[in-house]
CSV table of C-alpha atoms in Angstrom, one decimal:
chain,number,residue,atom,x,y,z
P,74,MET,CA,-7.4,-5.3,-24.7
P,75,ARG,CA,-9.4,-8.0,-22.9
P,76,SER,CA,-13.0,-8.0,-21.9
P,77,THR,CA,-13.5,-8.0,-18.1
P,78,SER,CA,-17.2,-9.0,-18.2
P,79,GLU,CA,-18.1,-12.2,-16.3
P,80,GLY,CA,-21.6,-13.3,-16.8
P,81,ALA,CA,-24.1,-11.3,-14.7
P,82,ASP,CA,-21.5,-10.2,-12.2
P,83,SER,CA,-22.1,-6.5,-11.7
P,84,ARG,CA,-19.2,-5.9,-9.3
P,85,VAL,CA,-16.5,-3.4,-10.3
P,86,PRO,CA,-13.6,-5.1,-12.1
P,87,VAL,CA,-10.2,-4.5,-10.4
P,88,ALA,CA,-6.7,-5.1,-11.7
P,89,VAL,CA,-3.9,-5.9,-9.2
P,90,LEU,CA,-0.4,-4.8,-10.0
P,91,GLY,CA,2.4,-6.8,-8.4
P,92,ALA,CA,0.0,-9.6,-7.8
P,93,SER,CA,2.6,-12.3,-7.0
P,94,GLY,CA,4.1,-10.5,-4.1
P,95,ILE,CA,3.0,-10.6,-0.4
P,96,VAL,CA,1.0,-7.3,-0.6
P,97,GLY,CA,-0.5,-8.3,-4.0
P,98,GLN,CA,-1.6,-11.6,-2.5
P,99,HIS,CA,-3.2,-10.0,0.4
P,100,MET,CA,-5.1,-7.6,-2.0
P,101,ILE,CA,-6.4,-10.6,-3.9
P,102,ARG,CA,-7.3,-12.5,-0.7
P,103,LEU,CA,-9.3,-9.4,0.5
P,104,LEU,CA,-11.1,-9.0,-2.8
P,105,THR,CA,-12.3,-12.6,-2.9
P,106,ASP,CA,-16.1,-12.7,-2.6
P,107,HIS,CA,-16.1,-8.9,-2.1
P,108,PRO,CA,-19.6,-7.4,-2.5
P,109,ILE,CA,-18.5,-4.4,-4.6
P,110,PHE,CA,-15.2,-5.4,-6.4
P,111,ARG,CA,-13.9,-8.5,-8.2
P,112,VAL,CA,-10.4,-9.4,-9.3
P,113,ALA,CA,-10.5,-9.2,-13.1
P,114,GLU,CA,-6.8,-8.9,-14.0
P,115,VAL,CA,-3.6,-9.9,-12.3
P,116,ALA,CA,-0.4,-8.1,-13.5
P,117,CYS,CA,2.9,-9.7,-12.8
P,118,SER,CA,6.5,-9.5,-14.2
P,119,PRO,CA,6.9,-10.0,-18.0
P,120,ALA,CA,8.4,-13.4,-17.3
P,121,ARG,CA,5.0,-14.6,-16.0
P,122,ARG,CA,3.0,-13.1,-18.8
P,123,GLY,CA,0.3,-15.5,-20.1
P,124,ARG,CA,0.6,-18.0,-17.3
P,125,ARG,CA,-2.4,-18.8,-15.1
P,126,TYR,CA,-2.0,-17.1,-11.8
P,127,GLY,CA,-2.7,-20.2,-9.7
P,128,SER,CA,0.1,-22.1,-11.5
P,129,HIS,CA,3.0,-19.7,-10.9
P,130,VAL,CA,2.4,-17.7,-7.7
P,131,ASP,CA,4.2,-18.7,-4.6
P,132,TRP,CA,1.1,-18.4,-2.5
P,133,ILE,CA,1.9,-17.8,1.2
P,134,VAL,CA,-1.1,-15.9,2.7
P,135,GLY,CA,-3.5,-18.9,2.9
P,136,PRO,CA,-3.8,-22.6,1.8
P,137,ALA,CA,-4.2,-21.8,-1.9
P,138,PRO,CA,-4.9,-18.9,-4.3
P,139,PRO,CA,-8.7,-18.1,-4.4
P,140,SER,CA,-10.4,-19.8,-7.4
P,141,GLU,CA,-11.7,-16.4,-8.5
P,142,ALA,CA,-8.1,-15.4,-9.3
P,143,ALA,CA,-6.3,-18.7,-9.8
P,144,GLY,CA,-7.6,-19.2,-13.4
P,145,LEU,CA,-6.7,-15.7,-14.6
P,146,ARG,CA,-3.8,-15.3,-17.0
P,147,ALA,CA,-1.1,-12.9,-15.9
P,148,VAL,CA,-0.7,-9.8,-17.9
P,149,ASP,CA,2.1,-7.3,-18.4
P,150,ALA,CA,0.4,-4.0,-17.6
P,151,GLU,CA,2.9,-2.0,-19.6
P,152,ALA,CA,2.8,-4.1,-22.7
P,153,ASP,CA,-0.8,-5.3,-22.7
P,154,GLY,CA,-2.6,-2.4,-21.1
P,155,LEU,CA,-5.5,-2.9,-18.6
P,156,ASP,CA,-9.3,-2.9,-19.0
P,157,SER,CA,-10.3,-2.6,-15.3
P,158,PRO,CA,-11.4,0.9,-14.2
P,159,VAL,CA,-9.8,0.4,-10.8
P,160,VAL,CA,-6.2,-0.6,-10.3
P,161,LEU,CA,-4.7,-1.6,-7.0
P,162,SER,CA,-0.9,-1.3,-7.0
P,163,ALA,CA,1.5,-3.4,-5.0
P,164,LEU,CA,4.5,-2.6,-7.2
P,165,PRO,CA,8.0,-1.9,-6.0
P,166,SER,CA,8.9,1.8,-6.2
P,167,VAL,CA,11.0,1.7,-9.4
P,168,PRO,CA,8.3,0.4,-11.8
P,169,ALA,CA,5.6,2.3,-9.8
P,170,VAL,CA,7.3,5.6,-10.7
P,171,ARG,CA,6.5,5.3,-14.4
P,172,LEU,CA,3.6,2.9,-14.6
P,173,GLU,CA,1.2,4.4,-12.0
P,174,ARG,CA,1.1,7.9,-13.5
P,175,SER,CA,0.7,6.3,-17.0
P,176,LEU,CA,-2.3,4.3,-15.9
P,177,SER,CA,-4.0,7.1,-14.1
P,178,GLY,CA,-3.4,9.3,-17.2
P,179,ALA,CA,-5.1,6.6,-19.3
P,180,GLY,CA,-8.3,6.9,-17.2
P,181,HIS,CA,-7.8,4.3,-14.4
P,182,VAL,CA,-8.4,5.0,-10.7
P,183,VAL,CA,-5.1,3.9,-9.3
P,184,CYS,CA,-4.8,3.2,-5.6
P,185,THR,CA,-1.2,2.5,-4.7
P,186,ASN,CA,0.6,0.9,-1.7
P,187,ALA,CA,3.9,1.8,-3.3
P,188,SER,CA,6.0,4.7,-1.9
P,189,ALA,CA,6.9,6.2,-5.3
P,190,HIS,CA,4.3,9.0,-5.3
P,191,ARG,CA,3.2,9.4,-1.7
P,192,MET,CA,4.9,12.7,-1.2
P,193,ASP,CA,3.9,14.2,-4.6
P,194,ALA,CA,2.1,17.4,-3.8
P,195,ASP,CA,-0.9,16.5,-6.0
P,196,VAL,CA,-1.3,12.9,-4.7
P,197,PRO,CA,-3.7,12.5,-1.7
P,198,LEU,CA,-2.1,10.3,1.0
P,199,ILE,CA,-5.1,8.7,2.6
P,200,VAL,CA,-5.9,6.9,5.8
P,201,PRO,CA,-9.7,6.9,5.4
P,202,GLU,CA,-10.6,7.1,9.2
P,203,VAL,CA,-8.2,10.2,9.5
P,204,ASN,CA,-8.2,12.3,6.4
P,205,ALA,CA,-10.8,11.1,3.8
P,206,ASP,CA,-11.5,14.7,3.1
P,207,ALA,CA,-8.1,15.1,1.4
P,208,LEU,CA,-9.7,13.3,-1.6
P,209,GLU,CA,-11.7,16.5,-2.1
P,210,SER,CA,-8.8,18.8,-1.8
P,211,PRO,CA,-8.7,21.6,-4.5
P,212,GLN,CA,-4.9,21.4,-4.4
P,213,GLY,CA,-5.1,17.7,-5.5
P,214,GLN,CA,-4.5,16.5,-9.0
P,215,ARG,CA,-7.0,17.0,-11.8
P,216,PRO,CA,-8.6,13.8,-13.0
P,217,SER,CA,-7.4,12.8,-16.5
P,218,ALA,CA,-9.7,13.1,-19.5
P,219,GLY,CA,-10.9,9.5,-18.8
P,220,GLY,CA,-11.5,10.2,-15.1
P,221,GLY,CA,-8.3,8.6,-13.9
P,222,VAL,CA,-6.6,9.6,-10.7
P,223,LEU,CA,-3.8,8.4,-8.4
P,224,VAL,CA,-4.3,8.0,-4.7
P,225,ALA,CA,-1.8,6.6,-2.2
P,226,ASN,CA,-1.8,5.0,1.2
P,227,PRO,CA,1.1,5.6,3.6
P,228,ASN,CA,3.8,3.4,4.9
P,229,CYS,CA,2.5,0.5,7.0
P,230,VAL,CA,3.9,2.0,10.3
P,231,VAL,CA,2.5,5.5,9.5
P,232,THR,CA,-1.0,4.0,9.0
P,233,GLY,CA,-1.1,2.7,12.5
P,234,LEU,CA,0.5,5.8,14.0
P,235,ALA,CA,-2.0,8.1,12.2
P,236,LEU,CA,-5.0,6.2,13.5
P,237,ALA,CA,-3.6,6.5,17.1
P,238,LEU,CA,-2.3,10.1,16.9
P,239,ALA,CA,-5.1,11.8,15.0
P,240,PRO,CA,-7.6,12.1,17.9
P,241,ILE,CA,-4.8,13.2,20.3
P,242,GLU,CA,-3.5,15.8,17.8
P,243,ARG,CA,-7.1,17.1,17.3
P,244,THR,CA,-7.8,17.3,21.0
P,245,TRP,CA,-4.5,18.5,22.6
P,246,GLY,CA,-2.0,19.0,19.7
P,247,VAL,CA,1.1,16.9,19.3
P,248,ALA,CA,4.4,18.9,19.4
P,249,SER,CA,6.7,16.0,18.9
P,250,ALA,CA,6.8,12.2,18.7
P,251,THR,CA,9.7,9.8,19.5
P,252,ILE,CA,9.0,6.4,17.9
P,253,VAL,CA,10.7,3.1,18.1
P,254,THR,CA,9.4,0.4,15.8
P,255,LEU,CA,9.6,-3.4,15.9
P,256,GLN,CA,8.7,-4.6,12.4
P,257,ALA,CA,7.8,-8.1,11.3
P,258,LEU,CA,9.6,-10.2,8.6
P,259,SER,CA,6.6,-10.0,6.2
P,260,GLY,CA,7.2,-6.3,5.9
P,261,ALA,CA,10.4,-7.0,3.9
P,262,GLY,CA,8.6,-9.0,1.2
P,263,LEU,CA,9.3,-12.4,-0.2
P,264,ALA,CA,13.0,-11.5,-0.9
P,265,GLY,CA,13.5,-9.8,2.5
P,266,VAL,CA,15.7,-10.6,5.5
P,267,SER,CA,16.5,-14.3,5.8
P,268,GLY,CA,15.3,-16.3,8.7
P,269,LEU,CA,19.0,-17.2,9.5
P,270,ALA,CA,19.9,-13.5,9.7
P,271,LEU,CA,17.2,-12.9,12.2
P,272,THR,CA,17.6,-16.0,14.4
P,273,GLY,CA,18.1,-14.7,17.9
P,274,ASN,CA,18.7,-11.3,16.4
P,275,VAL,CA,17.2,-7.8,16.0
P,276,ILE,CA,18.3,-5.7,13.0
P,277,PRO,CA,18.2,-2.0,13.9
P,278,TRP,CA,17.9,-0.6,10.4
P,279,ILE,CA,15.6,-0.9,7.4
P,280,GLU,CA,16.7,0.8,4.3
P,281,GLY,CA,14.7,4.0,3.5
P,282,GLU,CA,12.2,3.3,6.4
P,283,GLU,CA,13.1,6.0,8.9
P,284,GLU,CA,13.1,8.7,6.1
P,285,LYS,CA,9.5,8.0,5.2
P,286,ILE,CA,7.8,8.0,8.6
P,287,GLY,CA,8.1,11.7,9.6
P,288,PRO,CA,7.1,13.3,6.3
P,289,GLU,CA,4.2,10.9,5.6
P,290,LEU,CA,2.8,11.2,9.1
P,291,ARG,CA,2.8,15.0,8.8
P,292,LYS,CA,1.1,14.8,5.4
P,293,VAL,CA,-1.7,12.6,6.7
P,294,LEU,CA,-2.2,14.5,10.0
P,295,GLY,CA,-1.9,17.9,8.3
P,296,SER,CA,0.4,18.9,11.2
P,297,GLU,CA,4.0,19.9,11.6
P,298,VAL,CA,4.7,17.4,14.4
P,299,ALA,CA,8.4,16.9,15.0
P,300,VAL,CA,9.3,13.2,14.6
P,301,ALA,CA,12.4,11.2,15.8
P,302,VAL,CA,12.3,7.5,14.8
P,303,ALA,CA,14.4,4.4,15.1
P,304,VAL,CA,13.3,1.3,13.2
P,305,ASN,CA,14.1,-2.4,13.9
P,306,ARG,CA,13.4,-5.6,12.0
P,307,VAL,CA,12.4,-8.4,14.5
P,308,PRO,CA,11.9,-12.2,14.1
P,309,VAL,CA,8.1,-12.3,14.0
P,310,VAL,CA,6.0,-13.2,11.0
P,311,ASP,CA,3.3,-10.6,10.9
P,312,GLY,CA,2.5,-7.3,12.6
P,313,HIS,CA,4.5,-4.2,13.5
P,314,THR,CA,4.8,-2.8,17.0
P,315,ALA,CA,5.6,0.8,17.8
P,316,HIS,CA,6.6,2.4,21.1
P,317,VAL,CA,5.5,6.0,20.9
P,318,PHE,CA,6.4,8.9,23.3
P,319,LEU,CA,4.5,12.2,22.7
P,320,ARG,CA,5.0,15.8,23.8
P,321,LEU,CA,1.7,17.5,23.7
P,322,GLU,CA,1.0,21.2,23.0
P,323,ARG,CA,-1.7,21.5,25.7
P,324,PRO,CA,-2.1,19.6,29.0
P,325,ALA,CA,-4.1,16.4,28.6
């Protein structure tokens, strides 16, 4: 175990899982100079273990890795364990399945962007502006002996949809939603669709994406809205667009 103390810095230490991927990089960027949290540990693949983060990461979300994180040596969260009380996970689904529950059971507060546990009955699926009260749900998981808990955020498309649909659902009710998405290249990650495949092209399929949107949206909204969705990968760098057609339960 490593000490996470850093002089007189009183901010809460945070570990980032999957720190070398696009989502992990954005997490580190947003934590830089944060008033409450600081990056204390970066967890990457075993092949990067022990290497300084700034020397091995293919940094693409700005000019250079923040100095706050650049000097940290990468750890293997499974082999080394983590000291930080808060863990932000940007892991792919397969390693997330085993590691996130293990870390929450060991006393860490794990906030995950991965899809592995989103639909688990005891895992709150949170969009803070919509359903922060789900964190207090008595049906939720019991904190571990060390106070650990696992909380998820939804799919990127669902987050935007939930923000737009929640006030409509609460005012008039939403009976059904038909959704067509236009999703950016960055959503596929560093090893996603090649630029050549998307030159002058739109790909009307993203593996596993359509299946997530309806169930996750219903869980966040707490509503049985019927959802039909078609997803498309389009040649833009950042940002997803959704065309949404609603049938309401009451006249608006």
